[in-house]
XYZ file of N, CA, C and O in Angstrom:
588
model
N -3.620 -79.508 56.128
C -4.894 -79.840 56.745
C -6.045 -79.073 56.210
O -5.791 -77.804 56.118
N -6.956 -79.767 55.685
C -8.161 -79.018 55.203
C -9.045 -78.521 56.363
O -9.434 -79.313 57.259
N -9.575 -77.231 56.406
C -10.498 -76.771 57.295
C -11.729 -76.230 56.723
O -11.763 -75.874 55.606
N -12.689 -76.097 57.605
C -14.018 -75.448 57.083
C -13.690 -74.035 56.743
O -14.365 -73.549 55.730
N -12.862 -73.262 57.263
C -12.598 -71.905 56.901
C -11.955 -71.726 55.433
O -12.242 -70.797 54.708
N -11.202 -72.741 55.071
C -10.625 -72.801 53.756
C -11.562 -73.413 52.580
O -11.281 -73.602 51.558
N -12.745 -73.890 53.210
C -13.768 -74.453 52.165
C -13.720 -75.909 52.094
O -14.513 -76.508 51.631
N -12.537 -76.431 52.839
C -12.558 -77.935 52.744
C -13.295 -78.550 53.930
O -14.105 -77.837 54.621
N -13.259 -79.799 54.112
C -14.126 -80.420 55.184
C -13.056 -80.639 56.376
O -11.923 -81.146 56.248
N -13.638 -80.178 57.592
C -12.643 -80.453 58.785
C -12.552 -81.851 59.099
O -13.464 -82.680 58.759
N -11.566 -82.301 59.762
C -11.312 -83.608 60.051
C -12.554 -84.066 61.039
O -13.099 -83.340 61.761
N -13.007 -85.434 60.898
C -14.009 -85.845 61.737
C -13.670 -86.001 63.181
O -14.529 -85.916 64.189
N -12.445 -85.930 63.603
C -11.985 -86.103 64.897
C -10.778 -85.478 65.281
O -9.764 -85.509 64.505
N -10.773 -84.513 66.140
C -9.620 -83.847 66.613
C -9.446 -84.030 68.182
O -10.413 -83.465 68.808
N -8.575 -84.578 68.611
C -8.306 -84.914 70.080
C -8.118 -83.724 70.856
O -8.519 -83.643 71.972
N -7.956 -82.618 70.179
C -7.708 -81.370 71.003
C -9.055 -80.511 70.927
O -9.004 -79.456 71.583
N -10.056 -80.896 70.232
C -11.285 -80.359 70.115
C -12.511 -81.194 70.695
O -12.927 -82.117 70.074
N -12.911 -80.910 72.006
C -13.943 -81.801 72.468
C -15.267 -81.553 71.774
O -16.014 -82.469 72.005
N -15.397 -80.703 70.863
C -16.679 -80.622 70.040
C -16.648 -81.656 68.901
O -17.763 -81.757 68.311
N -15.506 -82.275 68.630
C -15.511 -83.335 67.630
C -15.767 -84.713 67.984
O -15.792 -85.603 67.206
N -15.794 -85.033 69.404
C -15.946 -86.427 69.694
C -16.924 -86.528 70.954
O -17.103 -85.545 71.746
N -17.338 -87.620 71.215
C -18.210 -87.827 72.389
C -17.307 -88.264 73.523
O -16.155 -88.291 73.590
N -18.044 -88.491 74.739
C -17.315 -88.902 76.002
C -16.406 -90.133 75.750
O -15.346 -90.142 76.344
N -16.785 -91.034 74.949
C -15.965 -92.210 74.770
C -14.915 -92.044 73.660
O -14.326 -92.938 73.277
N -14.570 -90.644 73.376
C -13.524 -90.440 72.321
C -13.981 -90.899 71.057
O -13.099 -91.375 70.241
N -15.289 -91.024 70.672
C -15.610 -91.592 69.370
C -16.007 -90.265 68.605
O -16.662 -89.376 69.107
N -15.626 -90.233 67.214
C -16.057 -89.112 66.533
C -17.598 -88.793 66.433
O -18.371 -89.820 66.371
N -18.024 -87.599 66.423
C -19.454 -87.241 66.379
C -19.973 -87.561 64.977
O -21.157 -87.622 64.863
N -19.114 -87.476 63.988
C -19.571 -87.768 62.615
C -18.756 -88.692 61.905
O -17.589 -88.927 62.222
N -19.311 -89.353 60.878
C -18.508 -90.426 60.162
C -17.435 -89.857 59.415
O -17.511 -88.634 58.844
N -16.502 -90.659 58.883
C -15.463 -90.220 57.973
C -15.826 -89.731 56.637
O -15.237 -88.771 56.139
N -16.892 -90.313 56.111
C -17.437 -89.881 54.820
C -18.585 -88.840 54.914
O -19.430 -88.575 54.051
N -18.570 -88.120 56.029
C -19.582 -87.039 56.342
C -19.565 -85.982 55.210
O -20.487 -85.598 54.468
N -18.401 -85.432 54.698
C -18.303 -84.411 53.631
C -18.773 -84.852 52.365
O -19.415 -84.202 51.627
N -18.488 -86.195 52.034
C -18.930 -86.747 50.815
C -20.500 -86.634 50.718
O -21.020 -86.334 49.609
N -21.281 -86.939 51.747
C -22.595 -86.999 51.797
C -23.188 -85.751 51.915
O -24.149 -85.388 51.320
N -22.542 -84.876 52.699
C -23.095 -83.533 53.073
C -22.840 -82.513 51.738
O -23.563 -81.658 51.416
N -21.691 -82.749 51.165
C -21.366 -81.716 50.092
C -21.155 -82.385 48.612
O -21.021 -81.580 47.749
N -21.351 -83.656 48.655
C -21.241 -84.339 47.409
C -19.924 -84.565 46.934
O -18.922 -83.960 47.554
N -19.679 -85.469 46.068
C -18.247 -85.859 45.615
C -17.790 -84.985 44.651
O -18.520 -84.064 44.186
N -16.535 -85.111 44.315
C -15.959 -84.121 43.169
C -16.749 -84.228 41.971
O -16.974 -83.392 41.283
N -17.016 -85.536 41.652
C -17.747 -85.714 40.240
C -19.098 -85.131 40.356
O -19.586 -84.691 39.285
N -19.791 -85.222 41.408
C -21.021 -84.564 41.475
C -21.017 -83.043 41.284
O -21.893 -82.471 40.475
N -19.991 -82.554 41.931
C -19.811 -80.932 41.831
C -19.356 -80.674 40.230
O -19.950 -79.738 39.739
N -18.629 -81.514 39.698
C -18.216 -81.205 38.287
C -19.423 -81.398 37.415
O -19.632 -80.709 36.424
N -20.245 -82.346 37.707
C -21.453 -82.687 36.789
C -22.415 -81.450 36.916
O -23.031 -80.888 36.054
N -22.518 -80.890 38.202
C -23.435 -79.719 38.378
C -22.841 -78.501 37.825
O -23.578 -77.815 37.061
N -21.618 -78.184 37.929
C -21.033 -77.029 37.234
C -21.089 -77.200 35.658
O -21.196 -76.228 34.999
N -20.787 -78.446 35.163
C -20.959 -78.652 33.691
C -22.319 -78.334 33.270
O -22.534 -77.643 32.292
N -23.377 -78.592 33.964
C -24.758 -78.428 33.624
C -25.047 -76.886 33.588
O -25.630 -76.307 32.756
N -24.583 -76.355 34.723
C -24.741 -74.734 34.773
C -24.096 -74.034 33.533
O -24.766 -73.329 32.816
N -22.807 -74.473 33.282
C -22.071 -73.922 32.064
C -22.784 -74.170 30.787
O -22.869 -73.313 29.904
N -23.349 -75.407 30.597
C -23.872 -75.734 29.293
C -25.212 -74.909 29.208
O -25.593 -74.370 28.134
N -26.001 -74.899 30.146
C -27.348 -73.886 30.149
C -26.961 -72.515 29.760
O -27.566 -71.902 28.975
N -25.852 -72.023 30.546
C -25.379 -70.607 30.128
C -25.082 -70.450 28.613
O -25.526 -69.532 28.103
N -24.290 -71.245 28.193
C -23.856 -71.118 26.771
C -25.022 -71.291 25.886
O -25.136 -70.720 24.879
N -26.006 -72.393 26.214
C -27.208 -72.368 25.195
C -27.932 -71.160 25.283
O -28.723 -70.926 24.387
N -28.119 -70.711 26.549
C -28.974 -69.436 26.568
C -28.271 -68.334 25.718
O -29.007 -67.587 25.130
N -26.936 -68.256 25.884
C -26.330 -67.370 24.905
C -26.610 -67.508 23.304
O -26.688 -66.631 22.595
N -26.558 -68.727 22.982
C -26.873 -69.127 21.708
C -28.358 -68.781 21.182
O -28.372 -68.219 20.065
N -29.261 -69.123 22.166
C -30.687 -68.799 21.734
C -30.930 -67.092 21.862
O -31.625 -66.733 21.020
N -30.112 -66.563 22.611
C -30.126 -65.186 22.726
C -29.609 -64.497 21.404
O -30.087 -63.374 21.034
N -28.670 -65.103 20.735
C -28.209 -64.692 19.546
C -29.352 -64.726 18.498
O -29.336 -63.686 17.673
N -30.087 -65.728 18.591
C -31.307 -65.619 17.742
C -32.243 -64.544 17.867
O -32.637 -63.773 17.052
N -32.412 -64.291 19.150
C -33.417 -63.256 19.639
C -32.849 -61.909 19.119
O -33.543 -61.020 18.900
N -31.493 -61.653 19.203
C -30.861 -60.402 18.954
C -30.750 -60.124 17.528
O -30.424 -58.967 17.095
N -31.192 -60.977 16.698
C -31.216 -60.657 15.175
C -32.221 -59.474 14.844
O -32.168 -58.836 13.896
N -33.378 -59.467 15.529
C -34.420 -58.457 15.428
C -34.431 -57.446 16.538
O -34.449 -57.923 17.545
N -34.239 -56.163 16.221
C -34.083 -55.329 17.255
C -35.144 -54.143 17.320
O -35.332 -53.250 18.315
N -36.081 -54.126 16.223
C -37.013 -53.066 16.185
C -38.561 -53.643 16.522
O -39.333 -53.381 15.761
N -38.542 -54.298 17.608
C -39.826 -55.032 18.091
C -40.333 -55.952 16.958
O -41.700 -55.938 16.961
N -39.706 -56.544 16.164
C -40.147 -57.438 15.291
C -40.355 -58.787 15.920
O -39.552 -59.179 16.787
N -41.470 -59.442 15.758
C -41.937 -60.507 16.519
C -41.388 -61.931 16.090
O -40.750 -62.612 16.906
N -41.215 -62.077 14.774
C -40.604 -63.258 14.258
C -39.236 -63.159 14.164
O -38.602 -62.668 13.132
N -38.483 -63.753 15.205
C -37.039 -63.728 15.251
C -36.335 -64.782 14.117
O -35.230 -64.638 13.996
N -37.171 -65.604 13.567
C -36.653 -66.655 12.746
C -36.753 -66.125 11.324
O -36.271 -66.972 10.331
N -37.453 -65.173 10.916
C -37.517 -64.713 9.530
C -36.184 -64.409 8.931
O -35.474 -63.667 9.584
N -36.006 -65.032 7.880
C -34.560 -64.845 7.217
C -33.391 -65.531 7.862
O -32.284 -65.148 7.398
N -33.633 -66.334 8.898
C -32.497 -66.997 9.572
C -31.717 -67.889 8.587
O -30.388 -67.904 8.729
N -32.328 -68.475 7.674
C -31.520 -69.441 6.746
C -30.869 -68.754 5.695
O -30.220 -69.449 4.810
N -31.310 -67.325 5.436
C -30.589 -66.596 4.235
C -29.202 -65.979 4.770
O -28.485 -65.550 3.967
N -29.083 -66.080 6.051
C -27.681 -65.581 6.496
C -26.611 -66.630 6.815
O -26.809 -67.180 8.052
N -25.902 -66.892 5.946
C -25.007 -68.234 6.155
C -23.948 -67.990 7.121
O -23.583 -68.895 7.880
N -23.513 -66.660 7.465
C -22.524 -66.452 8.272
C -23.044 -66.652 9.731
O -22.296 -67.246 10.631
N -24.210 -66.181 9.930
C -24.938 -66.408 11.214
C -25.105 -67.829 11.444
O -24.821 -68.360 12.623
N -25.619 -68.542 10.538
C -25.721 -70.085 10.735
C -24.487 -70.747 11.067
O -24.375 -71.684 11.975
N -23.441 -70.299 10.361
C -22.150 -70.914 10.607
C -21.617 -70.750 12.091
O -21.060 -71.623 12.679
N -21.877 -69.578 12.528
C -21.470 -69.209 13.844
C -22.213 -69.868 14.876
O -21.688 -70.456 15.863
N -23.566 -69.927 14.671
C -24.443 -70.722 15.674
C -24.124 -72.078 15.737
O -23.895 -72.655 16.852
N -24.136 -72.735 14.641
C -23.875 -74.171 14.440
C -22.433 -74.437 14.965
O -22.359 -75.430 15.742
N -21.452 -73.732 14.530
C -20.133 -73.899 15.024
C -19.938 -73.907 16.585
O -19.245 -74.541 17.215
N -20.723 -72.687 17.107
C -20.620 -72.727 18.561
C -21.148 -73.799 19.305
O -20.812 -74.347 20.293
N -22.384 -74.316 18.682
C -23.070 -75.613 19.303
C -22.153 -76.813 19.281
O -22.073 -77.489 20.150
N -21.648 -77.029 18.067
C -20.618 -78.193 17.904
C -19.576 -78.055 18.821
O -19.075 -79.061 19.376
N -18.884 -76.857 18.952
C -17.847 -76.774 19.827
C -18.196 -76.999 21.295
O -17.455 -77.588 22.090
N -19.544 -76.496 21.581
C -19.934 -76.771 23.020
C -20.126 -78.321 23.279
O -19.677 -78.713 24.227
N -20.727 -79.089 22.408
C -20.847 -80.422 22.447
C -19.548 -81.044 22.623
O -19.280 -82.020 23.482
N -18.519 -80.699 21.850
C -17.222 -81.307 21.921
C -16.427 -81.038 23.138
O -15.787 -81.818 23.695
N -16.628 -79.745 23.674
C -16.069 -79.390 24.856
C -16.703 -80.190 26.128
O -15.942 -80.460 27.004
N -17.905 -80.558 25.998
C -18.459 -81.271 27.122
C -18.359 -82.795 26.878
O -18.043 -83.580 28.106
N -18.369 -83.271 25.673
C -18.476 -84.826 25.406
C -17.125 -85.323 25.057
O -17.118 -86.678 25.296
N -16.194 -84.614 24.451
C -15.033 -85.297 23.993
C -14.140 -85.700 25.164
O -13.630 -84.840 25.813
N -13.656 -86.870 25.275
C -12.800 -87.292 26.505
C -11.407 -86.577 26.201
O -10.886 -86.342 24.994
N -11.007 -86.088 27.299
C -9.545 -85.350 27.208
C -9.833 -83.726 27.125
O -9.413 -83.071 27.838
N -10.717 -83.521 26.080
C -11.088 -81.952 26.014
C -11.881 -81.652 27.291
O -11.670 -80.572 27.763
N -12.891 -82.416 27.568
C -13.788 -82.066 28.689
C -13.087 -82.009 29.934
O -13.311 -81.117 30.839
N -12.127 -82.948 30.112
C -11.286 -82.897 31.389
C -10.270 -81.748 31.435
O -10.242 -81.245 32.519
N -9.812 -81.326 30.193
C -8.999 -80.201 30.278
C -9.764 -78.782 30.663
O -9.196 -77.914 31.284
N -11.120 -78.846 30.445
C -11.784 -77.679 30.666
C -12.609 -77.897 32.029
O -13.509 -77.110 32.302
N -12.376 -78.986 32.716
C -13.045 -79.241 33.899
C -14.469 -79.615 33.674
O -15.374 -79.476 34.813
N -14.907 -80.255 32.627
C -16.281 -80.570 32.453
C -16.353 -82.061 32.559
O -15.396 -82.864 32.499
N -17.642 -82.502 32.613
C -17.841 -83.991 32.591
C -19.080 -84.245 31.607
O -19.911 -83.285 31.612
N -18.952 -85.240 30.925
C -20.074 -85.543 30.032
C -21.551 -85.610 30.457
O -21.660 -85.993 31.801
N -22.387 -85.140 29.751
C -23.769 -85.160 30.277
C -24.637 -86.222 29.748
O -24.307 -86.722 28.547
N -25.760 -86.746 30.342
C -26.571 -87.722 29.844
C -27.551 -87.093 28.877
O -27.725 -85.831 28.845
N -28.209 -87.834 28.121
C -29.169 -87.341 27.074
C -30.341 -86.559 27.867
O -30.640 -85.510 27.382
N -30.713 -87.016 28.934
C -31.730 -86.179 29.818
C -31.173 -84.793 30.105
O -31.891 -83.705 30.058
N -29.963 -84.792 30.523
C -29.342 -83.520 31.021
C -29.225 -82.641 29.702
O -29.359 -81.316 29.897
N -28.841 -83.218 28.671
C -28.716 -82.458 27.323
C -30.192 -81.864 27.149
O -30.282 -80.707 26.761
N -31.254 -82.598 27.015
C -32.513 -82.091 26.962
C -33.037 -80.970 27.728
O -33.523 -79.999 27.421
N -32.698 -81.090 29.062
C -32.931 -80.055 29.886
C -32.191 -78.802 29.698
O -32.704 -77.640 29.746
N -30.916 -78.889 29.301
C -30.124 -77.784 29.017
C -30.629 -77.099 27.750
O -30.693 -75.853 27.957
N -31.006 -77.911 26.790
C -31.577 -77.200 25.679
C -32.881 -76.564 25.847
O -33.069 -75.520 25.435
N -33.697 -77.312 26.656
C -35.086 -76.634 27.052
C -34.806 -75.281 27.875
O -35.420 -74.330 27.610
N -33.971 -75.334 28.824
C -33.692 -74.048 29.624
C -32.993 -73.062 28.674
O -33.532 -71.790 28.873
N -32.164 -73.461 27.676
C -31.546 -72.467 26.898
C -32.579 -71.859 25.978
O -32.608 -70.655 25.717
N -33.401 -72.779 25.412
C -34.515 -72.303 24.473
C -35.709 -71.361 25.234
O -36.384 -70.663 24.606
N -35.677 -71.333 26.465
C -36.493 -70.596 27.253
C -36.355 -69.112 26.971
O -37.330 -68.339 27.167
N -35.299 -68.684 26.369
C -35.085 -67.310 26.053
C -35.951 -66.885 24.937
O -36.407 -65.776 24.953
N -36.357 -67.908 24.030
C -37.129 -67.497 22.855
C -38.589 -67.061 23.375
O -39.015 -65.945 22.958
N -39.328 -67.742 24.195
C -40.627 -67.395 24.574
C -40.652 -66.094 25.525
O -41.369 -65.300 25.409
N -39.502 -66.030 26.309
C -39.445 -64.963 27.151
C -39.197 -63.636 26.240
O -39.884 -62.594 26.556
N -38.388 -63.707 25.258
C -38.362 -62.508 24.306
C -39.599 -62.153 23.806
O -40.000 -61.065 23.680
N -40.371 -63.177 23.287
C -41.576 -62.826 22.687
C -42.638 -62.001 23.639
O -43.182 -61.178 23.374
N -42.592 -62.598 25.007
C -43.346 -61.867 26.081
C -42.910 -60.555 26.344
O -43.715 -59.631 26.309
N -41.620 -60.340 26.395
C -41.041 -58.875 26.592
C -41.490 -58.033 25.443
O -41.793 -56.915 25.709
N -41.363 -58.593 24.347
C -41.699 -57.775 23.074
C -43.140 -57.378 22.918
O -43.624 -56.419 22.384
N -44.091 -58.202 23.634
C -45.481 -58.010 23.446
C -45.919 -56.990 24.466
O -47.066 -56.264 24.212
N -45.024 -56.588 25.430
C -45.377 -55.556 26.486
C -45.161 -54.193 25.709
O -43.987 -53.908 25.322
N -46.138 -53.288 25.647
C -45.848 -51.999 25.091
C -44.920 -51.113 25.862
O -45.010 -51.095 27.085
N -44.136 -50.502 24.986
C -43.090 -49.666 25.749
C -43.808 -48.516 26.419
O -43.186 -47.790 27.250
N -44.902 -48.068 26.035
C -45.771 -47.042 26.551
C -46.031 -47.273 28.045
O -46.328 -46.214 28.804
N -45.826 -48.360 28.613
C -46.037 -48.684 29.920
C -44.915 -48.200 30.781
O -45.080 -48.165 31.951
N -43.914 -47.893 30.297
C -42.568 -47.566 30.983
C -42.428 -46.159 30.915
O -42.558 -45.504 29.899
N -42.113 -45.597 31.997
C -41.798 -44.146 32.040
C -40.572 -43.656 31.233
O -39.525 -44.502 31.122
N -40.662 -42.547 30.529
C -39.668 -42.069 29.870
C -39.424 -42.720 28.208
O -38.467 -42.531 27.798
N -40.492 -43.426 27.970
C -40.432 -44.127 26.662
C -41.210 -43.421 25.686
O -42.192 -42.472 25.955
């Protein structure tokens, strides 16, 4: 039996627990209470897939940021002259798309396909690393103690 302590949903009616029913022995909450309160399994999978996708895309955009380490502003300079870097970034992105969208593969990894809108949101959130990096690099290090 699933209980609230184990993370599951407690039964809507327990004849031994007066807190679960009214005077007329009717359950205090409907049978589908947990589905509405906690979402269905597919809603949870969709949510976790979105979080996972944003995390991976942030890592990819951070790889671009990490190419320049000496307070250089333009992180894109010379990006197309490094074919190994491009191969890794593009390969990781293609692998991520396959992992989420390919039937069977996504099920094996506990993912669910995303809509085009969800992909746009994921890419936008992942790309947010680029302007944040620019802002952080614009702050002079002399403002921090010990620098």
